[in-house]
mmCIF file of C-alpha atoms and ligand atoms in Angstrom:
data_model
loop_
_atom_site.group_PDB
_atom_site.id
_atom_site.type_symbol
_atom_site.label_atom_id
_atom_site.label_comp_id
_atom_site.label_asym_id
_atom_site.label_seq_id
_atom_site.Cartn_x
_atom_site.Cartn_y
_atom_site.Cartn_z
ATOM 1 C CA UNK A 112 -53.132 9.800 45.215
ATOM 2 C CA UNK A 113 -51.986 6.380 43.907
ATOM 3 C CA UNK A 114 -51.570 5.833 40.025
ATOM 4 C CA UNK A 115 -53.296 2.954 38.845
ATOM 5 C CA UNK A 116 -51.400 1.540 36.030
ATOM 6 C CA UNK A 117 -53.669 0.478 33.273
ATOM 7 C CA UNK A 118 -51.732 -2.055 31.294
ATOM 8 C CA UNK A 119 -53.100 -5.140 32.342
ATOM 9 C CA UNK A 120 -55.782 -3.814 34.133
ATOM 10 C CA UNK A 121 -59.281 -6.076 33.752
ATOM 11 C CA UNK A 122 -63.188 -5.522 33.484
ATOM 12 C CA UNK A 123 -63.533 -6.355 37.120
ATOM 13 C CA UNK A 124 -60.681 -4.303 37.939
ATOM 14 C CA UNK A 125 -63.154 -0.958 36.606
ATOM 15 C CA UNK A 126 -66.041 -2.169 39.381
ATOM 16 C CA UNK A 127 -63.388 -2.994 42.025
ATOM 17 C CA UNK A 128 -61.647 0.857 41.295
ATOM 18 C CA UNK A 129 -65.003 2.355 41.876
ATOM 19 C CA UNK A 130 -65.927 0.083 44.575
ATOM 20 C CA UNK A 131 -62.387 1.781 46.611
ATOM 21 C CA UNK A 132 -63.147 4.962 45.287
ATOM 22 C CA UNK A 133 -66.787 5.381 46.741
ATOM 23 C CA UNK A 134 -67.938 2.203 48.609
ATOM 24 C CA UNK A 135 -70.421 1.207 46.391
ATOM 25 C CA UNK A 136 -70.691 -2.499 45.107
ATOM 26 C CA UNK A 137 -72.251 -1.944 41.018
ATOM 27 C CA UNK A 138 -72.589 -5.704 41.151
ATOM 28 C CA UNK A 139 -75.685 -5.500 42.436
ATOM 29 C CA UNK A 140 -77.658 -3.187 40.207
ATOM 30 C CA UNK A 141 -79.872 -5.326 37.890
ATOM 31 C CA UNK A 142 -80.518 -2.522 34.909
ATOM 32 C CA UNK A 143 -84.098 -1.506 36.054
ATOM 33 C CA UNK A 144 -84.018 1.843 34.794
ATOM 34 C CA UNK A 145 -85.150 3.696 37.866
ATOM 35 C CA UNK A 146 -82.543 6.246 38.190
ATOM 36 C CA UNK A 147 -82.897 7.017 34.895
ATOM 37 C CA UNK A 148 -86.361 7.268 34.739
ATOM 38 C CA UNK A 149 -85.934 9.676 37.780
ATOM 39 C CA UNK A 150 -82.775 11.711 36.652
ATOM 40 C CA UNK A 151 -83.619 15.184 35.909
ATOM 41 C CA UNK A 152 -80.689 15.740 33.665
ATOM 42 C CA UNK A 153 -80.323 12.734 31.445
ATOM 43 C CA UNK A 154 -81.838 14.616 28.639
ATOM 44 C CA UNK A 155 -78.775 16.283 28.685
ATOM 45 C CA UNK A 156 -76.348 13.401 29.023
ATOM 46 C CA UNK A 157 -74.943 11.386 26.442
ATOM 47 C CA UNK A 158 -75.328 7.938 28.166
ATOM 48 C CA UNK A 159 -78.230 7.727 30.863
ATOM 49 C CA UNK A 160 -77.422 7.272 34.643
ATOM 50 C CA UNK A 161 -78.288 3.430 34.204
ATOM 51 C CA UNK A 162 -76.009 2.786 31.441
ATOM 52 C CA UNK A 163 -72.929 4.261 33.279
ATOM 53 C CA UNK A 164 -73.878 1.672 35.675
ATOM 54 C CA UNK A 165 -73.478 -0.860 33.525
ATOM 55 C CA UNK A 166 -70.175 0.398 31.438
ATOM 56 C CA UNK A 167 -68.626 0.003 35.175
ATOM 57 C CA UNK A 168 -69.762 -4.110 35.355
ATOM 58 C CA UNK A 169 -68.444 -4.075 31.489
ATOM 59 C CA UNK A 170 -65.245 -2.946 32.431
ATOM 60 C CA UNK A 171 -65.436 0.126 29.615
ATOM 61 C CA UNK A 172 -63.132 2.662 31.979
ATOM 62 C CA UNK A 173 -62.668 4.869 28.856
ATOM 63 C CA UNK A 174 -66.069 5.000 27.792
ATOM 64 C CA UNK A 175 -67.616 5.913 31.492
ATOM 65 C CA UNK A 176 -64.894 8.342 32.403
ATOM 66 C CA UNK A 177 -65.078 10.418 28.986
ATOM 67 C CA UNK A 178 -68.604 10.750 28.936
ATOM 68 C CA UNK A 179 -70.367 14.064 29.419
ATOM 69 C CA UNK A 180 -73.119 12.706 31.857
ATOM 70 C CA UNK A 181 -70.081 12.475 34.332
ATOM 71 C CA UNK A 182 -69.600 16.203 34.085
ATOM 72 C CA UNK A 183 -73.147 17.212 33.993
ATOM 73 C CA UNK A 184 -74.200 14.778 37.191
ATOM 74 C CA UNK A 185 -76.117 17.927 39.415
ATOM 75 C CA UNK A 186 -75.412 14.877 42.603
ATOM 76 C CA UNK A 187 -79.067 15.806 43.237
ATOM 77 C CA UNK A 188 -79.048 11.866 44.248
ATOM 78 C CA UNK A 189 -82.918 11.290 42.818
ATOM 79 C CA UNK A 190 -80.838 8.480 41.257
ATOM 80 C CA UNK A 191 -80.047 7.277 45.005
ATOM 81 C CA UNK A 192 -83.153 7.010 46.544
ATOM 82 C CA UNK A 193 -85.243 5.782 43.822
ATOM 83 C CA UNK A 194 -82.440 2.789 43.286
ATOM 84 C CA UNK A 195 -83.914 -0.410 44.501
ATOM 85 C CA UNK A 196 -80.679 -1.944 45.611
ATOM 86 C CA UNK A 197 -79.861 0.597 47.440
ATOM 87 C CA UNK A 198 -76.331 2.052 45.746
ATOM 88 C CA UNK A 199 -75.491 5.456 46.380
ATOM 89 C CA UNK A 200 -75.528 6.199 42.349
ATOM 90 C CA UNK A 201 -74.507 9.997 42.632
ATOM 91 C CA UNK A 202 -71.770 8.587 44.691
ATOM 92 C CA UNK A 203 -70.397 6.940 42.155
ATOM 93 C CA UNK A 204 -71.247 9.646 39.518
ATOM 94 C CA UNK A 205 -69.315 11.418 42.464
ATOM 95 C CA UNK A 206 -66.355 8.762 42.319
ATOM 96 C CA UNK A 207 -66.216 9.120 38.445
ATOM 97 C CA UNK A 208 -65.950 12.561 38.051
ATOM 98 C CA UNK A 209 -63.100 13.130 40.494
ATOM 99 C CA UNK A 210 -61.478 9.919 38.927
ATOM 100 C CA UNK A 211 -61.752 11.900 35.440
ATOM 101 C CA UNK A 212 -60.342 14.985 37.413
ATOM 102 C CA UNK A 213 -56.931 13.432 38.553
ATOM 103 C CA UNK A 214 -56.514 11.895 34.879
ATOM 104 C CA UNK A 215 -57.656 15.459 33.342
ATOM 105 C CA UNK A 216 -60.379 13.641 31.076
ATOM 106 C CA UNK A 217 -62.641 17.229 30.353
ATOM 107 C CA UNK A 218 -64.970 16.833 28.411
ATOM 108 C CA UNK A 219 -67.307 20.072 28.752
ATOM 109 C CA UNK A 220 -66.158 23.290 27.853
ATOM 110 C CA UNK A 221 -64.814 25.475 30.748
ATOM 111 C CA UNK A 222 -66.047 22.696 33.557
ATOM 112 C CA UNK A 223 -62.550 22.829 34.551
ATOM 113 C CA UNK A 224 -62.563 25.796 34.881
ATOM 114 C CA UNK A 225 -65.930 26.162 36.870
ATOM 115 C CA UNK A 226 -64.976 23.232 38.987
ATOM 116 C CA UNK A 227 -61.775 24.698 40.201
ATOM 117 C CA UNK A 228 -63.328 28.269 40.803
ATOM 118 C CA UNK A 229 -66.092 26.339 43.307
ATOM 119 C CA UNK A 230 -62.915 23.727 44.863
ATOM 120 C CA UNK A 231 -60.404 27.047 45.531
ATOM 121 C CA UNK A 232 -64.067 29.063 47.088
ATOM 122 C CA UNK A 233 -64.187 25.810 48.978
ATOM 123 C CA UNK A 234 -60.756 25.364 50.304
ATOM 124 C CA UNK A 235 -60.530 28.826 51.103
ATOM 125 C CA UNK A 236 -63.494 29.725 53.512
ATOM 126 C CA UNK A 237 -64.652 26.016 53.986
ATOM 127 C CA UNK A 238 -67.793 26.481 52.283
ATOM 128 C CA UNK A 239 -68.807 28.216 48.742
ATOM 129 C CA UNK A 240 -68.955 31.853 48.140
ATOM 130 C CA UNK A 241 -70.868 32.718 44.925
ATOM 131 C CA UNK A 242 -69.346 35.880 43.973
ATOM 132 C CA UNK A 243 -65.953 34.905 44.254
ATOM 133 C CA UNK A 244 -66.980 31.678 42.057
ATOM 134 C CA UNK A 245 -68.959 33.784 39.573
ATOM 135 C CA UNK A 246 -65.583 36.156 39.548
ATOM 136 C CA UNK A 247 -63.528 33.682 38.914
ATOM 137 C CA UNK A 248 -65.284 31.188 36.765
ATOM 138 C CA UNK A 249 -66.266 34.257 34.540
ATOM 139 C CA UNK A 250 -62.587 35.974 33.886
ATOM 140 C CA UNK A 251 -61.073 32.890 33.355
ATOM 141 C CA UNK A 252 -63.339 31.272 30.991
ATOM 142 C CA UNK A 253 -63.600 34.437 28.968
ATOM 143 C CA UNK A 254 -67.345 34.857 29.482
ATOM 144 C CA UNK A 255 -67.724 38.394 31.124
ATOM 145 C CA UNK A 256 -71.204 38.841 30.732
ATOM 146 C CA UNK A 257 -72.728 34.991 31.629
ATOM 147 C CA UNK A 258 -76.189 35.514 33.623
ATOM 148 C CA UNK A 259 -75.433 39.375 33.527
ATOM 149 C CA UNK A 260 -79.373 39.319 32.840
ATOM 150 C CA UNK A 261 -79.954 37.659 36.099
ATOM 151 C CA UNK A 262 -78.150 40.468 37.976
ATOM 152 C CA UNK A 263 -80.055 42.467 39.891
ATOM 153 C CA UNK A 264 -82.565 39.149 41.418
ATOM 154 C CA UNK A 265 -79.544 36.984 41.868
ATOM 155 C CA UNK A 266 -77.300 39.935 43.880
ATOM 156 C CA UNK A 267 -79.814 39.991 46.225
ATOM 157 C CA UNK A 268 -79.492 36.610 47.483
ATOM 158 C CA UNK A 269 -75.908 36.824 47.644
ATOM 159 C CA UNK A 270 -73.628 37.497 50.417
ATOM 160 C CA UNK A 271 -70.781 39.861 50.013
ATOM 161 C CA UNK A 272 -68.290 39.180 52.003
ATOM 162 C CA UNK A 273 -67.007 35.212 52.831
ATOM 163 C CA UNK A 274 -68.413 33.018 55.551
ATOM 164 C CA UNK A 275 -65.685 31.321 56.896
ATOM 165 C CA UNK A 276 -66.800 27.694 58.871
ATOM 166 C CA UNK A 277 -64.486 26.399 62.304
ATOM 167 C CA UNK A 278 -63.019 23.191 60.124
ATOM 168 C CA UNK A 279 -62.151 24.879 56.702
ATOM 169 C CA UNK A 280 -58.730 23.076 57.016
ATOM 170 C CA UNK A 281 -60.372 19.899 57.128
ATOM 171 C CA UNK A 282 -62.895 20.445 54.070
ATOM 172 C CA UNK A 283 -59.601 21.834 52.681
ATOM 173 C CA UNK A 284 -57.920 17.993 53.336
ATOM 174 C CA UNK A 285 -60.842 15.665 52.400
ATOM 175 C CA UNK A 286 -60.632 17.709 48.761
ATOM 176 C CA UNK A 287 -57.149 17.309 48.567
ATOM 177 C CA UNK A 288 -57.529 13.560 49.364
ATOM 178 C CA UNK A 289 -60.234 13.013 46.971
ATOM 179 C CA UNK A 290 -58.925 14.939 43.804
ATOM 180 C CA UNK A 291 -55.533 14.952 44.609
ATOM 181 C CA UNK A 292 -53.096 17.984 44.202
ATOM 182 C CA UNK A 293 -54.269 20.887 42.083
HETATM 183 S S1 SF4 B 257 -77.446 12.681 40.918
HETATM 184 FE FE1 SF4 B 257 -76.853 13.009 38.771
HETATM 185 S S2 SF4 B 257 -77.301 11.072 37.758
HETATM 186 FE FE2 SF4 B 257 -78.396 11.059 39.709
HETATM 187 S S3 SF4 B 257 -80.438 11.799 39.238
HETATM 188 FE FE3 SF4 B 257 -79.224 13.591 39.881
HETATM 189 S S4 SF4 B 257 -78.361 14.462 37.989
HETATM 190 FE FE4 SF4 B 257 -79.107 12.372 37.514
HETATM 191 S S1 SF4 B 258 -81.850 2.080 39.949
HETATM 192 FE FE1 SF4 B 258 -80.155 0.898 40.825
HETATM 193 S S2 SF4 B 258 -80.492 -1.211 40.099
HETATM 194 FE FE2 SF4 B 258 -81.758 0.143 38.838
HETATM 195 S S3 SF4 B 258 -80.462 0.613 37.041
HETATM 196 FE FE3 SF4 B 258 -80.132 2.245 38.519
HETATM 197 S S4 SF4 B 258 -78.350 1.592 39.718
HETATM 198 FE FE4 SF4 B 258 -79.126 -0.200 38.642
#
């Protein structure tokens, strides 16, 4: 993955990153609130969907890719179909969070380490299998006993053993393309 060298890098240069990393042209989004209004999780972020937006036009790089909405984006893409200009805005929460990946800009506790646990499941059987995730996410971060309450209900939905998929080599590239090296 290219480094982009940030010392004389300009406001448009921010929209223009974005715009390579995920196809989407911010230009066009007018500030009318509607994937906020629609966003199930901003009352857990510390900028709203719609102001992210706008911090790309703006040019404020730091400000976007430190924030915590970045990291708790569920990409359950309400955003996307309620936007009236059509951008693909969990794309480019998408686009931000694997730009603040590469440049190691973590700003949740343990999403690292969740995020890896579901990318290795990922590259390894070409799809996600929860236990291994849930193993892995919960030695590493230290928390043993996270949803042990949930046990018994969850277990049962869960498969045992890994479902491996024809093209796991080729999920296995696009995430190496996309977040770069591990
Ligand atoms: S994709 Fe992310 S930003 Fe968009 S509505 Fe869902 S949680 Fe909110
Ligand atoms: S819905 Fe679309 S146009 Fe409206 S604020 Fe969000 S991104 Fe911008």
């Amino acid at each position: 993955m290219e480094t982009i060298d940030l010392t004389s890098y300009t406001r448009q240069d921010f929209a223009a990153e974005v715009r390579q990393a995920t196809g989407e042209d911010i230009s066009r989004c007018y500030q009318c609130g509607n994937c906020t209004a629609g966003c199930p999780y901003t009352q857990f972020f510390d900028y709203p969907v719609s102001q992210i937006m706008r911090m790309i036009q703006a040019g404020q790089r730091e400000k976007a890719l430190n924030s915590h909405a970045v990291w708790l984006c569920a990409t359950c893409e309400t955003c996307t179909t309620r936007c009236p200009c059509e951008i693909d805005v969990a794309e480019v929460m998408d686009g931000l969070r694997n730009i603040a990946y590469r440049e190691k800009r973590f700003t949740e506790k343990d999403i690292r380490t969740f995020y890896e646990a579901f990318l290795t499941s990922l590259k390894r059987h070409g799809r996600v299998f929860e236990l291994e995730i849930i193993a892995r996410y919960n030695l590493r971060s230290g928390h043993l006993l996270t949803d042990a309450d949930l046990g018994s209900k969850v277990m049962k939905q869960l498969h045992f053993l890994p479902k491996r998929i024809k093209g796991k080599d080729d999920i296995a590239r696009i995430i190496k393309r996309f977040i770069g090296k591990k």
